[in-house]
mmCIF file of C-alpha atoms and ligand atoms in Angstrom:
data_model
loop_
_atom_site.group_PDB
_atom_site.id
_atom_site.type_symbol
_atom_site.label_atom_id
_atom_site.label_comp_id
_atom_site.label_asym_id
_atom_site.label_seq_id
_atom_site.Cartn_x
_atom_site.Cartn_y
_atom_site.Cartn_z
ATOM 1 C CA MET A 604 -44.892 0.218 29.345
ATOM 2 C CA LYS A 605 -42.759 -2.862 29.937
ATOM 3 C CA LYS A 606 -39.087 -2.142 29.268
ATOM 4 C CA GLY A 607 -37.297 -4.257 26.673
ATOM 5 C CA LEU A 608 -34.334 -6.470 27.518
ATOM 6 C CA LEU A 609 -30.786 -6.304 26.215
ATOM 7 C CA PHE A 610 -29.250 -9.287 24.418
ATOM 8 C CA ILE A 611 -25.597 -9.428 23.467
ATOM 9 C CA ILE A 612 -24.635 -11.796 20.681
ATOM 10 C CA SER A 613 -20.918 -12.363 20.330
ATOM 11 C CA GLY A 614 -19.467 -14.685 17.801
ATOM 12 C CA PRO A 615 -15.897 -14.750 16.672
ATOM 13 C CA ALA A 616 -15.147 -14.207 13.015
ATOM 14 C CA GLY A 617 -16.234 -17.450 11.315
ATOM 15 C CA SER A 618 -19.070 -18.185 13.733
ATOM 16 C CA GLY A 619 -21.612 -17.207 11.093
ATOM 17 C CA LYS A 620 -22.942 -14.490 13.370
ATOM 18 C CA GLY A 621 -23.911 -12.138 10.533
ATOM 19 C CA THR A 622 -26.160 -14.744 8.875
ATOM 20 C CA VAL A 623 -27.662 -15.894 12.163
ATOM 21 C CA VAL A 624 -28.474 -12.348 13.268
ATOM 22 C CA ASN A 625 -30.028 -11.616 9.854
ATOM 23 C CA GLU A 626 -32.209 -14.734 10.128
ATOM 24 C CA LEU A 627 -33.227 -13.774 13.654
ATOM 25 C CA LEU A 628 -34.254 -10.249 12.666
ATOM 26 C CA HIS A 629 -35.989 -11.424 9.529
ATOM 27 C CA ALA A 630 -38.071 -13.992 11.427
ATOM 28 C CA HIS A 631 -38.698 -11.663 14.390
ATOM 29 C CA PRO A 632 -38.839 -8.086 13.123
ATOM 30 C CA GLU A 633 -40.034 -6.849 16.514
ATOM 31 C CA LEU A 634 -36.422 -7.178 17.743
ATOM 32 C CA LYS A 635 -34.215 -4.097 17.345
ATOM 33 C CA LEU A 636 -30.594 -4.410 16.251
ATOM 34 C CA SER A 637 -28.348 -1.703 17.626
ATOM 35 C CA ILE A 638 -26.211 -0.128 14.913
ATOM 36 C CA SER A 639 -22.643 0.295 16.106
ATOM 37 C CA ALA A 640 -20.201 3.047 15.278
ATOM 38 C CA THR A 641 -16.812 2.116 13.845
ATOM 39 C CA THR A 642 -13.716 3.755 12.437
ATOM 40 C CA ARG A 643 -13.084 0.921 9.955
ATOM 41 C CA SER A 644 -13.869 1.482 6.269
ATOM 42 C CA PRO A 645 -17.061 0.041 4.809
ATOM 43 C CA ARG A 646 -16.734 -3.347 3.041
ATOM 44 C CA PRO A 647 -18.333 -3.705 -0.381
ATOM 45 C CA GLY A 648 -22.108 -3.704 0.053
ATOM 46 C CA GLU A 649 -22.062 -2.022 3.462
ATOM 47 C CA SER A 650 -23.693 1.367 3.901
ATOM 48 C CA ASP A 651 -23.585 4.063 6.533
ATOM 49 C CA GLY A 652 -26.402 3.976 9.062
ATOM 50 C CA VAL A 653 -27.418 0.444 8.015
ATOM 51 C CA HIS A 654 -24.481 -1.832 8.841
ATOM 52 C CA TYR A 655 -22.534 0.665 10.932
ATOM 53 C CA TYR A 656 -22.161 4.366 11.464
ATOM 54 C CA PHE A 657 -18.818 4.833 9.746
ATOM 55 C CA ILE A 658 -17.095 7.706 11.512
ATOM 56 C CA THR A 659 -13.568 9.117 11.854
ATOM 57 C CA LYS A 660 -11.196 8.387 14.731
ATOM 58 C CA GLU A 661 -11.551 12.002 15.926
ATOM 59 C CA GLU A 662 -15.315 11.777 15.979
ATOM 60 C CA PHE A 663 -15.189 8.428 17.784
ATOM 61 C CA GLU A 664 -12.864 9.819 20.462
ATOM 62 C CA ASP A 665 -15.158 12.827 20.853
ATOM 63 C CA ARG A 666 -18.100 10.507 21.452
ATOM 64 C CA ILE A 667 -16.119 8.543 24.052
ATOM 65 C CA SER A 668 -15.156 11.660 25.986
ATOM 66 C CA SER A 669 -18.683 13.048 25.903
ATOM 67 C CA GLY A 670 -20.073 9.785 27.333
ATOM 68 C CA LYS A 671 -22.065 8.829 24.244
ATOM 69 C CA MET A 672 -20.817 5.229 24.097
ATOM 70 C CA LEU A 673 -22.418 2.482 26.165
ATOM 71 C CA GLU A 674 -19.243 0.462 25.548
ATOM 72 C CA TYR A 675 -16.403 0.544 23.066
ATOM 73 C CA THR A 676 -13.259 -1.337 22.215
ATOM 74 C CA THR A 677 -10.462 -1.481 19.705
ATOM 75 C CA TYR A 678 -10.500 -4.470 17.380
ATOM 76 C CA GLY A 679 -7.616 -4.716 14.945
ATOM 77 C CA SER A 680 -6.621 -1.094 14.543
ATOM 78 C CA ASN A 681 -10.165 0.269 14.661
ATOM 79 C CA TYR A 682 -12.626 1.470 17.249
ATOM 80 C CA TYR A 683 -16.054 -0.170 17.549
ATOM 81 C CA GLY A 684 -18.744 0.984 19.948
ATOM 82 C CA THR A 685 -22.422 0.985 20.882
ATOM 83 C CA PRO A 686 -24.292 4.319 20.882
ATOM 84 C CA LEU A 687 -25.835 4.721 24.358
ATOM 85 C CA LYS A 688 -28.839 6.906 23.511
ATOM 86 C CA GLU A 689 -30.274 4.679 20.795
ATOM 87 C CA VAL A 690 -30.113 1.586 22.983
ATOM 88 C CA GLU A 691 -31.677 3.322 25.978
ATOM 89 C CA GLU A 692 -34.495 4.772 23.894
ATOM 90 C CA ALA A 693 -35.342 1.486 22.185
ATOM 91 C CA MET A 694 -35.430 -0.382 25.515
ATOM 92 C CA ALA A 695 -37.580 2.338 27.088
ATOM 93 C CA GLN A 696 -40.005 1.935 24.175
ATOM 94 C CA GLY A 697 -40.297 -1.755 25.048
ATOM 95 C CA TYR A 698 -38.052 -3.192 22.333
ATOM 96 C CA ASP A 699 -35.712 -6.076 22.994
ATOM 97 C CA VAL A 700 -32.374 -4.825 21.715
ATOM 98 C CA ILE A 701 -29.731 -7.016 20.098
ATOM 99 C CA LEU A 702 -26.093 -5.999 20.285
ATOM 100 C CA GLU A 703 -23.796 -7.827 17.917
ATOM 101 C CA ILE A 704 -20.461 -7.092 19.579
ATOM 102 C CA GLU A 705 -17.162 -8.761 20.515
ATOM 103 C CA VAL A 706 -16.170 -10.120 23.930
ATOM 104 C CA ASP A 707 -14.531 -7.067 25.474
ATOM 105 C CA GLY A 708 -17.617 -4.928 24.855
ATOM 106 C CA ALA A 709 -19.862 -7.772 25.998
ATOM 107 C CA MET A 710 -18.075 -7.960 29.347
ATOM 108 C CA GLN A 711 -18.290 -4.170 29.815
ATOM 109 C CA ILE A 712 -22.057 -4.363 29.332
ATOM 110 C CA LYS A 713 -22.514 -7.349 31.655
ATOM 111 C CA LYS A 714 -20.867 -5.252 34.392
ATOM 112 C CA LYS A 715 -22.865 -2.112 33.616
ATOM 113 C CA ILE A 716 -26.365 -3.335 32.877
ATOM 114 C CA ASN A 717 -28.292 -5.557 35.228
ATOM 115 C CA GLY A 718 -30.130 -8.284 33.399
ATOM 116 C CA ALA A 719 -28.175 -7.974 30.137
ATOM 117 C CA VAL A 720 -28.011 -11.451 28.601
ATOM 118 C CA ALA A 721 -24.847 -12.568 26.825
ATOM 119 C CA ILE A 722 -25.027 -15.275 24.168
ATOM 120 C CA MET A 723 -21.957 -16.691 22.463
ATOM 121 C CA LEU A 724 -22.262 -18.169 19.009
ATOM 122 C CA THR A 725 -19.445 -20.530 18.064
ATOM 123 C CA PRO A 726 -18.451 -22.707 15.132
ATOM 124 C CA PRO A 727 -18.435 -26.418 16.085
ATOM 125 C CA ASN A 728 -14.617 -26.778 15.861
ATOM 126 C CA ALA A 729 -11.367 -25.121 14.747
ATOM 127 C CA GLU A 730 -11.380 -26.733 11.300
ATOM 128 C CA VAL A 731 -14.808 -25.373 10.402
ATOM 129 C CA LEU A 732 -13.745 -21.989 11.783
ATOM 130 C CA GLU A 733 -10.676 -21.832 9.529
ATOM 131 C CA ASN A 734 -12.590 -22.961 6.423
ATOM 132 C CA ARG A 735 -15.167 -20.281 6.976
ATOM 133 C CA LEU A 736 -12.553 -17.561 7.453
ATOM 134 C CA ARG A 737 -10.743 -18.520 4.241
ATOM 135 C CA GLY A 738 -13.984 -19.004 2.325
ATOM 136 C CA ARG A 739 -15.070 -15.411 2.819
ATOM 137 C CA GLY A 740 -12.298 -14.293 0.423
ATOM 138 C CA THR A 741 -12.437 -10.630 1.394
ATOM 139 C CA GLU A 742 -9.444 -10.471 3.749
ATOM 140 C CA THR A 743 -5.646 -10.718 3.371
ATOM 141 C CA GLU A 744 -3.709 -13.696 4.809
ATOM 142 C CA ASP A 745 -2.435 -11.507 7.669
ATOM 143 C CA VAL A 746 -5.962 -10.506 8.604
ATOM 144 C CA ILE A 747 -7.138 -14.124 8.367
ATOM 145 C CA SER A 748 -4.485 -15.462 10.731
ATOM 146 C CA TRP A 749 -5.040 -12.597 13.144
ATOM 147 C CA ARG A 750 -8.794 -13.254 13.129
ATOM 148 C CA LEU A 751 -8.238 -16.994 13.594
ATOM 149 C CA GLU A 752 -6.104 -16.439 16.694
ATOM 150 C CA ARG A 753 -8.496 -13.825 18.038
ATOM 151 C CA ALA A 754 -11.459 -16.157 17.428
ATOM 152 C CA LYS A 755 -9.806 -18.891 19.509
ATOM 153 C CA GLU A 756 -9.127 -16.435 22.334
ATOM 154 C CA GLU A 757 -12.752 -15.270 22.225
ATOM 155 C CA ILE A 758 -14.149 -18.797 22.354
ATOM 156 C CA LYS A 759 -12.090 -19.467 25.499
ATOM 157 C CA LEU A 760 -14.169 -16.757 27.205
ATOM 158 C CA MET A 761 -17.377 -18.729 26.732
ATOM 159 C CA PRO A 762 -17.771 -19.415 30.492
ATOM 160 C CA GLU A 763 -18.279 -15.665 31.035
ATOM 161 C CA TYR A 764 -21.403 -15.819 28.854
ATOM 162 C CA ASP A 765 -24.896 -16.843 29.922
ATOM 163 C CA TYR A 766 -25.588 -19.061 26.895
ATOM 164 C CA ALA A 767 -23.698 -20.729 24.056
ATOM 165 C CA VAL A 768 -25.192 -21.642 20.685
ATOM 166 C CA ILE A 769 -23.219 -23.825 18.263
ATOM 167 C CA ASN A 770 -23.493 -23.010 14.585
ATOM 168 C CA GLU A 771 -22.993 -26.158 12.468
ATOM 169 C CA ASP A 772 -22.579 -25.648 8.708
ATOM 170 C CA GLY A 773 -26.009 -24.775 7.333
ATOM 171 C CA GLY A 774 -27.367 -24.293 10.824
ATOM 172 C CA ALA A 775 -28.063 -20.543 10.807
ATOM 173 C CA ASN A 776 -31.798 -20.986 10.904
ATOM 174 C CA LYS A 777 -31.688 -23.336 13.853
ATOM 175 C CA CYS A 778 -29.305 -21.014 15.726
ATOM 176 C CA ALA A 779 -31.612 -18.064 15.134
ATOM 177 C CA GLU A 780 -34.502 -20.042 16.630
ATOM 178 C CA ASP A 781 -32.346 -21.198 19.548
ATOM 179 C CA ILE A 782 -31.524 -17.570 20.262
ATOM 180 C CA TYR A 783 -35.180 -16.596 19.995
ATOM 181 C CA GLY A 784 -35.952 -19.361 22.495
ATOM 182 C CA ILE A 785 -33.455 -17.801 24.894
ATOM 183 C CA ILE A 786 -35.074 -14.383 24.435
ATOM 184 C CA ARG A 787 -38.499 -15.799 25.209
ATOM 185 C CA ALA A 788 -37.250 -17.682 28.237
ATOM 186 C CA GLU A 789 -35.522 -14.593 29.651
ATOM 187 C CA HIS A 790 -38.850 -12.761 29.633
ATOM 188 C CA LYS A 791 -40.333 -15.533 31.781
ATOM 189 C CA LYS A 792 -37.793 -15.030 34.572
ATOM 190 C CA THR A 793 -39.529 -14.438 37.873
ATOM 191 C CA ILE A 794 -37.829 -11.045 38.319
ATOM 192 C CA TYR A 795 -39.970 -9.828 35.406
ATOM 193 C CA THR A 796 -43.167 -11.708 36.230
ATOM 194 C CA ARG A 797 -43.596 -10.884 39.933
ATOM 195 C CA SER A 798 -46.467 -8.487 39.316
ATOM 196 C CA ILE A 799 -48.634 -11.554 38.608
ATOM 197 C CA ILE A 800 -48.566 -12.419 42.338
ATOM 198 C CA GLU A 801 -50.475 -9.222 43.145
ATOM 199 C CA LYS A 802 -53.362 -10.470 41.058
ATOM 200 C CA PHE A 803 -53.828 -13.297 43.555
ATOM 201 C CA ILE A 804 -53.802 -11.321 46.784
HETATM 202 P P1 LIG B 205 -16.411 -6.463 11.567
HETATM 203 O O1 LIG B 205 -15.267 -5.538 11.234
HETATM 204 O O2 LIG B 205 -16.167 -7.853 11.044
HETATM 205 O O3 LIG B 205 -17.734 -5.898 11.144
HETATM 206 O O4 LIG B 205 -16.486 -6.581 13.151
HETATM 207 C C1 LIG B 205 -15.378 -6.950 13.907
HETATM 208 C C2 LIG B 205 -15.795 -7.292 15.320
HETATM 209 O O5 LIG B 205 -16.283 -6.132 15.991
HETATM 210 C C3 LIG B 205 -16.911 -8.311 15.397
HETATM 211 O O6 LIG B 205 -16.555 -9.281 16.383
HETATM 212 C C4 LIG B 205 -18.110 -7.517 15.822
HETATM 213 O O7 LIG B 205 -19.022 -8.272 16.597
HETATM 214 C C5 LIG B 205 -17.450 -6.469 16.693
HETATM 215 N N1 LIG B 205 -18.273 -5.278 16.884
HETATM 216 C C6 LIG B 205 -19.133 -4.705 16.014
HETATM 217 N N2 LIG B 205 -19.715 -3.635 16.560
HETATM 218 C C7 LIG B 205 -19.232 -3.533 17.825
HETATM 219 C C8 LIG B 205 -19.481 -2.632 18.920
HETATM 220 O O8 LIG B 205 -20.267 -1.702 18.866
HETATM 221 N N3 LIG B 205 -18.782 -2.863 20.068
HETATM 222 C C9 LIG B 205 -17.900 -3.882 20.205
HETATM 223 N N4 LIG B 205 -17.296 -4.021 21.376
HETATM 224 N N5 LIG B 205 -17.658 -4.747 19.197
HETATM 225 C C10 LIG B 205 -18.307 -4.573 18.031
#
């Protein structure tokens, strides 16, 4: 069976990444979203095993030392990481796997996994970014300014990514289709299509 590919989508807070990824998965249910583990508490509406695996710091550190994380990082004062086994199994079953993770984890994966494709989603400018962060209304002022600064730092790392997709206000649908276009194009790369040649000789 043809192995699936790995796609990293990073978008700083305010990039609209959550909505875009939801649109992408809704329109293309054959894609598999990897569910991350985190030590942060669930936000209202989030549930364990759906949005994240919400685990304790001790359990997270156990998983790191037993090699169960494909990558992990600390963001704010919490750990976030990608469970290795689930990703490997889904790819082996032929699924394209989507990782919705921040830049540090994205760079770890680019180094570790040949062919992993990194896509950065960004807001169009700093003003839109700030409006979106304030509009969410779920975070304290301290968290908002920290996220704003962090978002700017993350966007500066765009050149390390393979693709960038700009999310204008109301543009989630278009971004999801842009990302799907990237996924389709990656599958057409000649490293994956070489077996065709044999059919001609
Ligand atoms: P949030 O707390 O808003 O859900 O996520 C905070 C940040 O952590 C986001 O940028 C999100 O993409 C990132 N993140 C979520 N899961 C993972 C993960 O498994 N690994 C890494 N490196 N970052 C993650």
